[in-house]
Amino acid sequence: MIKNTRLPFQRIISTGLLIIVLGCTPEKKENSSDTVSEAPLNIIFMIGDGMGLPQISTAYYFGDEMSAFSRFKHIGLQKTSSKSHRITDSAAGATAFSTGEKTYKRAIGVSTDTVARETILERLQKQGYQTGVISLTSITHATPAAFYAHVKDRDMHEEIADQLIGAKVDFIAGGGRKFFNDRSDGKNLFTELLEKDYHLDTLQLSKPVSGRSNAYILADEGLPSKIDGRKDFLKKSTSMALDYFDQNKEPFFMMIEGSYIDWGGHAENADMLISEVEDFDETLGTVLDYVETHPNTLLVVTADHETGGVSIGKHYKTDETTGHKKEVPEKVTVYFNSDQHSGELIPVFAKGKGAENFQGIYENNEIYHKMLRVLNNE
C-alpha cells in the first residue's frame, strides 16, 4: 500500500514542477532580451593594403612597443584570388569585401559582367547607418572607391569622384583633390559638396561638425608616405571619425585603409614598409581601445593581398677586412621576392561582437557575408 500511494504523489510533484517551468519559460525569454545585443552593431573594417603575415611581423621585430595585433584572439585566413586572376589586384579584392561577390581584375563595385552590385556601405546606409571612408591615397583609389562607387575600371577617377558626391558618405578623409577641382569636364565637385551641406576642408583635419557630413581631401593625389613626411593623419582622422559618430548617436560602418604598406612592397623599400606598418599598428591600437569601451562594435582587420613576396630573414654584416658576410644574431632583414602582389593567404583579425565568426580559412568575399550574419542581416 505504501508503494502504491507514493507513485501518484511523485507524479503530482513532477507535474507541478513541469507546470512551473513551462509557466516561467516565456517570461524568462522575454526578460533575457539584452538591449545592448538588440541595438544595431557598429562595424569598423580596417584594410592594410598589401599587408601579409611578413609585413605584420615587422611590427614585432622593429617596433618599440608590443604590437596591437597581440590583442586579438580570433584569427582566420582568407584566399584572395579574383575571378579573372589567381593573383588579385586591390580593386577586385576590395570589391569582394564590399559586395560579397568575386569579380575581375580592375573592377570597382561591379560584377564580372560590369553590373553594379550594392556594397555593404550602401546597404547599411538604407538601414540608418552612418558611414565613413578613410584612406591615405586618393579617396578615389581602388580600395576606398570599391565601397561607394561602381565603374568598370579602377582608373576612372573622375567618374568615381562624381559618384562620391551622390554617395552620401558621412565622413570622408584622404587625398585626390585634382579629381574634384581639376577635371577634364571643368566641373568643380567641391562646390557640389558644399551645396550638399558638407563641412569641407582641403588643407587640414579641422574639427568635424556634428550633424553635418564632413569631407577632408588634403592632397592633389595621395598623401605623402611616412618616410616622406606624413605625420599622424591615419590615427588622427580615425579618432576624429569615431568621436563624430559617437556624437551623432547612430550606428556606423567605417572602412579605414593603410594604403602605403602596399607601396612599400612595390618599391621594395623596407624602411617605407616598416614605417607604414607601424603607422597602421598605432591606428589599430586606437580602434581597439574604442572597441573595448564600446562592446556593441565589431572590428575586422585584414588585407586585400600581400605585396612584395616579403620574408623576414637573417641579417648579415660584411667584414671590411675579409669581405666575408657574418650573421648578426640580434637583427633581422626584410627581403623582397618581387615588386608585385603575391598569392599567399592573408590573415583576418576580429574583435568585438561576433568576432568568433571570422576564424577558419575561407574566400575573401566571405568576409562580407560574415559581417552581415553578425548583424543578422542576411
Short mmCIF file of C-alpha atoms in Angstrom, two decimals:
data_model
loop_
_atom_site.label_atom_id
_atom_site.label_comp_id
_atom_site.label_asym_id
_atom_site.label_seq_id
_atom_site.Cartn_x
_atom_site.Cartn_y
_atom_site.Cartn_z
CA MET A 1 0.00 0.00 0.00
CA ILE A 2 2.81 2.41 0.79
CA LYS A 3 4.43 1.72 -2.58
CA ASN A 4 1.19 2.35 -4.47
CA THR A 5 0.41 5.63 -2.72
CA ARG A 6 3.90 7.15 -3.26
CA LEU A 7 3.86 6.83 -7.07
CA PRO A 8 0.86 9.13 -7.68
CA PHE A 9 2.39 11.61 -5.21
CA GLN A 10 5.66 11.64 -7.17
CA ARG A 11 3.71 12.18 -10.38
CA ILE A 12 1.86 15.10 -8.80
CA ILE A 13 5.14 16.69 -7.74
CA SER A 14 6.70 16.15 -11.21
CA THR A 15 3.65 17.52 -12.98
CA GLY A 16 3.63 20.55 -10.72
CA LEU A 17 7.29 21.25 -11.39
CA LEU A 18 6.74 20.92 -15.14
CA ILE A 19 3.87 23.43 -14.99
CA ILE A 20 6.06 25.84 -13.05
CA VAL A 21 8.94 25.52 -15.55
CA LEU A 22 6.69 25.87 -18.59
CA GLY A 23 4.84 28.72 -17.00
CA CYS A 24 8.08 30.59 -16.34
CA THR A 25 9.69 30.00 -19.74
CA PRO A 26 8.02 32.82 -21.73
CA GLU A 27 8.72 35.37 -19.00
CA LYS A 28 12.37 34.25 -18.75
CA LYS A 29 12.85 34.53 -22.50
CA GLU A 30 11.32 37.99 -22.58
CA ASN A 31 13.36 39.24 -19.65
CA SER A 32 16.61 37.83 -21.03
CA SER A 33 16.49 40.05 -24.11
CA ASP A 34 19.57 42.27 -23.93
CA THR A 35 19.11 45.86 -25.08
CA VAL A 36 22.80 46.07 -25.99
CA SER A 37 22.68 42.95 -28.19
CA GLU A 38 19.50 44.18 -29.90
CA ALA A 39 20.99 47.59 -30.70
CA PRO A 40 22.41 48.00 -34.22
CA LEU A 41 26.03 46.91 -34.39
CA ASN A 42 28.87 49.24 -35.38
CA ILE A 43 31.36 47.80 -37.88
CA ILE A 44 34.92 49.04 -38.34
CA PHE A 45 36.71 47.41 -41.26
CA MET A 46 40.46 48.05 -41.48
CA ILE A 47 42.43 47.13 -44.59
CA GLY A 48 46.22 47.16 -44.60
CA ASP A 49 46.74 47.21 -48.36
CA GLY A 50 49.44 44.68 -49.29
CA MET A 51 49.76 43.50 -45.68
CA GLY A 52 50.56 39.82 -45.27
CA LEU A 53 51.97 37.99 -42.26
CA PRO A 54 55.58 39.07 -43.02
CA GLN A 55 54.52 42.71 -43.02
CA ILE A 56 52.71 42.26 -39.72
CA SER A 57 55.81 40.52 -38.37
CA THR A 58 57.81 43.72 -38.85
CA ALA A 59 55.73 45.29 -36.09
CA TYR A 60 57.27 42.77 -33.69
CA TYR A 61 60.84 42.86 -34.99
CA PHE A 62 61.17 46.62 -35.48
CA GLY A 63 58.55 48.15 -33.19
CA ASP A 64 59.42 49.73 -29.88
CA GLU A 65 56.29 48.52 -28.09
CA MET A 66 54.06 45.46 -28.13
CA SER A 67 52.07 45.37 -31.35
CA ALA A 68 48.33 46.00 -31.21
CA PHE A 69 47.90 42.76 -33.19
CA SER A 70 48.69 40.91 -29.93
CA ARG A 71 45.29 42.00 -28.60
CA PHE A 72 43.39 39.65 -30.94
CA LYS A 73 42.25 36.12 -30.08
CA HIS A 74 40.05 35.42 -33.10
CA ILE A 75 42.17 35.00 -36.24
CA GLY A 76 41.44 33.41 -39.62
CA LEU A 77 42.90 33.24 -43.11
CA GLN A 78 41.34 34.34 -46.40
CA LYS A 79 42.06 33.39 -50.02
CA THR A 80 42.47 36.38 -52.30
CA SER A 81 42.15 35.22 -55.93
CA SER A 82 39.78 37.14 -58.20
CA LYS A 83 37.51 35.69 -60.89
CA SER A 84 39.95 36.59 -63.65
CA HIS A 85 43.36 36.22 -61.95
CA ARG A 86 44.81 33.90 -59.34
CA ILE A 87 46.81 36.91 -58.12
CA THR A 88 44.34 39.68 -57.37
CA ASP A 89 44.62 43.44 -57.54
CA SER A 90 43.25 45.87 -54.95
CA ALA A 91 40.13 46.69 -56.98
CA ALA A 92 38.88 43.12 -57.24
CA GLY A 93 39.97 42.39 -53.68
CA ALA A 94 38.13 45.36 -52.18
CA THR A 95 35.05 44.68 -54.32
CA ALA A 96 34.92 41.14 -52.93
CA PHE A 97 34.93 42.65 -49.43
CA SER A 98 32.35 45.32 -50.22
CA THR A 99 29.83 43.31 -52.28
CA GLY A 100 30.34 39.70 -51.20
CA GLU A 101 30.99 38.74 -54.81
CA LYS A 102 34.28 37.96 -56.53
CA THR A 103 34.86 39.86 -59.74
CA TYR A 104 37.51 40.58 -62.36
CA LYS A 105 40.78 42.46 -62.01
CA ARG A 106 40.37 46.28 -62.01
CA ALA A 107 36.61 46.16 -61.31
CA ILE A 108 35.15 48.64 -58.81
CA GLY A 109 31.81 47.67 -57.24
CA VAL A 110 30.63 45.70 -60.27
CA SER A 111 30.14 42.03 -61.15
CA THR A 112 32.05 40.13 -63.83
CA ASP A 113 29.58 41.46 -66.42
CA THR A 114 30.11 45.07 -65.14
CA VAL A 115 26.70 45.30 -63.46
CA ALA A 116 26.71 47.43 -60.31
CA ARG A 117 26.43 45.48 -57.07
CA GLU A 118 25.17 47.05 -53.85
CA THR A 119 28.01 47.48 -51.36
CA ILE A 120 27.82 46.86 -47.63
CA LEU A 121 28.18 50.62 -47.10
CA GLU A 122 25.18 51.32 -49.34
CA ARG A 123 23.14 48.53 -47.78
CA LEU A 124 23.70 49.75 -44.24
CA GLN A 125 23.03 53.37 -45.22
CA LYS A 126 19.49 52.30 -46.14
CA GLN A 127 19.13 50.98 -42.59
CA GLY A 128 20.07 54.29 -41.00
CA TYR A 129 23.79 53.71 -40.55
CA GLN A 130 26.34 56.50 -40.60
CA THR A 131 29.23 55.72 -42.95
CA GLY A 132 32.90 56.64 -43.21
CA VAL A 133 35.78 56.05 -45.63
CA ILE A 134 39.39 56.89 -44.76
CA SER A 135 42.44 56.33 -46.98
CA LEU A 136 46.00 57.58 -47.33
CA THR A 137 45.73 57.55 -51.12
CA SER A 138 43.26 59.45 -53.25
CA ILE A 139 39.79 58.79 -51.91
CA THR A 140 39.01 57.67 -55.48
CA HIS A 141 41.68 54.95 -55.37
CA ALA A 142 40.72 51.29 -55.80
CA THR A 143 40.20 50.25 -52.18
CA PRO A 144 38.09 53.15 -50.86
CA ALA A 145 36.23 53.50 -54.18
CA ALA A 146 35.02 49.90 -54.05
CA PHE A 147 32.82 50.76 -51.06
CA TYR A 148 30.81 53.56 -52.70
CA ALA A 149 31.38 53.55 -56.49
CA HIS A 150 30.55 51.33 -59.47
CA VAL A 151 32.79 51.56 -62.54
CA LYS A 152 34.27 49.03 -64.93
CA ASP A 153 37.88 50.16 -64.40
CA ARG A 154 39.73 51.45 -61.36
CA ASP A 155 41.43 54.27 -63.30
CA MET A 156 38.14 56.10 -63.91
CA HIS A 157 38.98 58.53 -61.10
CA GLU A 158 36.86 61.44 -62.28
CA GLU A 159 33.76 59.27 -62.59
CA ILE A 160 34.47 57.74 -59.18
CA ALA A 161 34.78 61.23 -57.66
CA ASP A 162 31.48 62.18 -59.29
CA GLN A 163 29.82 59.15 -57.72
CA LEU A 164 31.21 60.04 -54.30
CA ILE A 165 29.20 63.28 -54.40
CA GLY A 166 25.98 61.27 -54.56
CA ALA A 167 27.12 58.50 -52.21
CA LYS A 168 26.22 60.50 -49.06
CA VAL A 169 29.19 59.20 -47.06
CA ASP A 170 29.17 60.99 -43.70
CA PHE A 171 32.92 61.10 -43.02
CA ILE A 172 35.49 61.21 -45.83
CA ALA A 173 39.25 61.60 -45.37
CA GLY A 174 42.03 61.13 -47.89
CA GLY A 175 43.66 62.69 -50.94
CA GLY A 176 42.62 63.23 -54.55
CA ARG A 177 41.88 66.96 -54.85
CA LYS A 178 42.63 67.07 -58.58
CA PHE A 179 39.82 64.64 -59.36
CA PHE A 180 37.36 67.08 -57.78
CA ASN A 181 38.55 70.52 -58.91
CA ASP A 182 40.93 70.00 -61.84
CA ARG A 183 38.78 67.85 -64.06
CA SER A 184 38.58 67.31 -67.81
CA ASP A 185 34.86 68.23 -67.74
CA GLY A 186 35.50 71.53 -65.97
CA LYS A 187 33.23 70.69 -63.04
CA ASN A 188 34.15 71.68 -59.50
CA LEU A 189 32.87 68.88 -57.29
CA PHE A 190 33.91 70.73 -54.15
CA THR A 191 31.17 73.25 -54.92
CA GLU A 192 28.72 70.36 -55.14
CA LEU A 193 29.87 69.00 -51.78
CA LEU A 194 29.27 72.41 -50.20
CA GLU A 195 25.84 72.55 -51.80
CA LYS A 196 25.09 69.23 -50.09
CA ASP A 197 25.96 70.90 -46.76
CA TYR A 198 29.30 69.16 -46.25
CA HIS A 199 31.87 70.62 -43.91
CA LEU A 200 34.76 70.61 -46.40
CA ASP A 201 38.45 71.10 -45.70
CA THR A 202 41.14 70.74 -48.36
CA LEU A 203 44.04 71.88 -46.15
CA GLN A 204 43.90 70.22 -42.75
CA LEU A 205 41.97 67.93 -40.42
CA SER A 206 39.81 70.62 -38.85
CA LYS A 207 37.25 69.71 -36.21
CA PRO A 208 34.26 67.80 -37.66
CA VAL A 209 30.88 69.48 -37.50
CA SER A 210 28.29 67.39 -35.71
CA GLY A 211 25.02 66.97 -37.56
CA ARG A 212 26.66 67.56 -40.95
CA SER A 213 28.71 65.37 -43.27
CA ASN A 214 32.45 66.06 -43.25
CA ALA A 215 34.99 65.72 -46.07
CA TYR A 216 38.75 66.16 -45.82
CA ILE A 217 40.53 65.98 -49.20
CA LEU A 218 44.05 67.04 -48.30
CA ALA A 219 46.34 66.28 -51.25
CA ASP A 220 46.21 66.53 -55.03
CA GLU A 221 46.70 62.76 -55.27
CA GLY A 222 47.81 60.57 -52.37
CA LEU A 223 49.15 61.89 -49.08
CA PRO A 224 52.92 61.54 -48.52
CA SER A 225 54.30 58.28 -47.18
CA LYS A 226 55.65 58.24 -43.62
CA ILE A 227 59.26 58.39 -44.82
CA ASP A 228 58.31 61.42 -46.94
CA GLY A 229 56.90 63.35 -44.00
CA ARG A 230 53.32 62.25 -43.37
CA LYS A 231 52.58 62.63 -39.71
CA ASP A 232 49.64 61.11 -37.82
CA PHE A 233 46.91 61.58 -40.44
CA LEU A 234 45.62 57.99 -40.25
CA LYS A 235 45.39 57.84 -36.47
CA LYS A 236 44.05 61.39 -36.12
CA SER A 237 41.38 61.10 -38.82
CA THR A 238 40.27 57.76 -37.37
CA SER A 239 39.95 59.23 -33.86
CA MET A 240 38.03 62.21 -35.25
CA ALA A 241 35.65 59.92 -37.11
CA LEU A 242 34.97 57.80 -34.04
CA ASP A 243 34.21 60.90 -31.95
CA TYR A 244 32.00 62.25 -34.72
CA PHE A 245 29.98 59.03 -34.98
CA ASP A 246 29.57 58.86 -31.19
CA GLN A 247 28.14 62.38 -31.09
CA ASN A 248 25.51 61.54 -33.69
CA LYS A 249 24.36 58.51 -31.68
CA GLU A 250 23.55 56.31 -34.69
CA PRO A 251 25.29 53.03 -35.62
CA PHE A 252 28.06 53.31 -38.19
CA PHE A 253 30.11 51.43 -40.77
CA MET A 254 33.62 52.70 -41.43
CA MET A 255 36.40 51.47 -43.74
CA ILE A 256 39.96 52.54 -42.90
CA GLU A 257 42.79 51.83 -45.34
CA GLY A 258 46.51 51.79 -44.55
CA SER A 259 47.42 52.27 -48.20
CA TYR A 260 51.19 52.51 -48.37
CA ILE A 261 52.13 49.15 -46.92
CA ASP A 262 51.41 48.04 -50.47
CA TRP A 263 53.53 50.82 -51.96
CA GLY A 264 56.47 49.81 -49.79
CA GLY A 265 56.25 46.34 -51.27
CA HIS A 266 56.05 47.63 -54.85
CA ALA A 267 59.07 49.86 -54.24
CA GLU A 268 60.91 47.04 -52.42
CA ASN A 269 61.60 49.66 -49.77
CA ALA A 270 61.97 48.09 -46.34
CA ASP A 271 62.05 51.39 -44.45
CA MET A 272 58.82 52.50 -46.10
CA LEU A 273 57.12 49.18 -45.41
CA ILE A 274 58.19 49.10 -41.75
CA SER A 275 57.10 52.69 -41.08
CA GLU A 276 53.71 52.18 -42.77
CA VAL A 277 53.00 49.03 -40.76
CA GLU A 278 53.96 50.93 -37.61
CA ASP A 279 51.53 53.71 -38.51
CA PHE A 280 48.74 51.21 -39.19
CA ASP A 281 49.56 49.43 -35.92
CA GLU A 282 49.27 52.65 -33.92
CA THR A 283 45.94 53.44 -35.54
CA LEU A 284 44.78 49.89 -34.82
CA GLY A 285 45.59 50.42 -31.15
CA THR A 286 43.29 53.46 -31.09
CA VAL A 287 40.49 51.47 -32.72
CA LEU A 288 40.94 48.56 -30.31
CA ASP A 289 40.65 50.97 -27.38
CA TYR A 290 37.35 52.15 -28.85
CA VAL A 291 36.04 48.61 -29.34
CA GLU A 292 36.88 47.68 -25.76
CA THR A 293 34.85 50.62 -24.45
CA HIS A 294 32.04 50.17 -26.99
CA PRO A 295 31.15 46.46 -26.78
CA ASN A 296 28.43 46.70 -29.42
CA THR A 297 31.11 47.07 -32.09
CA LEU A 298 32.75 44.58 -34.46
CA LEU A 299 36.28 45.22 -35.72
CA VAL A 300 37.62 43.26 -38.70
CA VAL A 301 41.23 43.74 -39.87
CA THR A 302 42.71 42.20 -42.99
CA ALA A 303 44.39 42.97 -46.35
CA ASP A 304 43.36 42.68 -49.97
CA HIS A 305 46.58 40.81 -50.81
CA GLU A 306 50.28 40.66 -49.92
CA THR A 307 52.78 42.74 -51.89
CA GLY A 308 56.44 42.02 -52.47
CA GLY A 309 56.65 38.35 -51.55
CA VAL A 310 58.17 39.62 -48.32
CA SER A 311 60.06 37.45 -45.85
CA ILE A 312 61.89 38.20 -42.61
CA GLY A 313 65.33 36.60 -42.58
CA LYS A 314 68.83 36.68 -41.20
CA HIS A 315 70.75 39.93 -41.07
CA TYR A 316 74.33 39.88 -42.29
CA LYS A 317 77.20 42.30 -41.91
CA THR A 318 80.17 42.23 -44.26
CA ASP A 319 83.60 42.11 -42.61
CA GLU A 320 85.56 45.03 -44.07
CA THR A 321 88.83 43.14 -43.77
CA THR A 322 87.92 39.74 -45.17
CA GLY A 323 84.86 40.68 -47.24
CA HIS A 324 83.01 37.73 -45.73
CA LYS A 325 79.41 38.02 -44.57
CA LYS A 326 78.71 37.29 -40.94
CA GLU A 327 75.29 36.86 -39.35
CA VAL A 328 74.25 39.41 -36.74
CA PRO A 329 72.14 37.27 -34.36
CA GLU A 330 70.18 40.10 -32.77
CA LYS A 331 68.97 41.61 -36.07
CA VAL A 332 66.72 40.63 -38.97
CA THR A 333 66.35 41.86 -42.55
CA VAL A 334 63.29 42.39 -44.74
CA TYR A 335 63.68 40.56 -48.05
CA PHE A 336 61.58 41.04 -51.20
CA ASN A 337 60.85 38.24 -53.65
CA SER A 338 59.37 40.63 -56.25
CA ASP A 339 57.82 44.07 -56.63
CA GLN A 340 54.36 42.62 -57.32
CA HIS A 341 51.42 41.12 -55.47
CA SER A 342 51.66 37.54 -54.23
CA GLY A 343 49.06 34.83 -53.76
CA GLU A 344 49.64 33.91 -50.14
CA LEU A 345 46.79 33.51 -47.68
CA ILE A 346 46.02 36.69 -45.77
CA PRO A 347 45.26 36.88 -42.04
CA VAL A 348 41.91 38.14 -40.78
CA PHE A 349 41.73 39.52 -37.24
CA ALA A 350 38.43 40.16 -35.49
CA LYS A 351 37.46 41.62 -32.13
CA GLY A 352 34.19 42.55 -30.51
CA LYS A 353 30.71 41.26 -31.04
CA GLY A 354 30.68 38.26 -33.41
CA ALA A 355 34.47 38.03 -33.70
CA GLU A 356 34.40 34.24 -33.44
CA ASN A 357 32.74 34.05 -36.87
CA PHE A 358 35.98 35.05 -38.60
CA GLN A 359 38.06 32.03 -37.62
CA GLY A 360 38.94 29.37 -40.19
CA ILE A 361 40.04 29.53 -43.83
CA TYR A 362 37.68 30.97 -46.44
CA GLU A 363 37.41 33.08 -49.61
CA ASN A 364 37.82 36.86 -49.34
CA ASN A 365 34.21 37.56 -50.37
CA GLU A 366 33.02 35.58 -47.34
CA ILE A 367 34.09 38.46 -45.10
CA TYR A 368 31.13 40.49 -46.42
CA HIS A 369 28.70 37.66 -45.64
CA LYS A 370 30.20 37.05 -42.22
CA MET A 371 29.75 40.73 -41.30
CA LEU A 372 26.11 40.66 -42.40
CA ARG A 373 25.47 37.44 -40.49
CA VAL A 374 26.82 39.04 -37.32
CA LEU A 375 24.31 41.84 -37.97
CA ASN A 376 21.55 39.25 -38.52
CA ASN A 377 21.21 41.00 -41.86
CA GLU A 378 21.48 38.20 -44.40
#
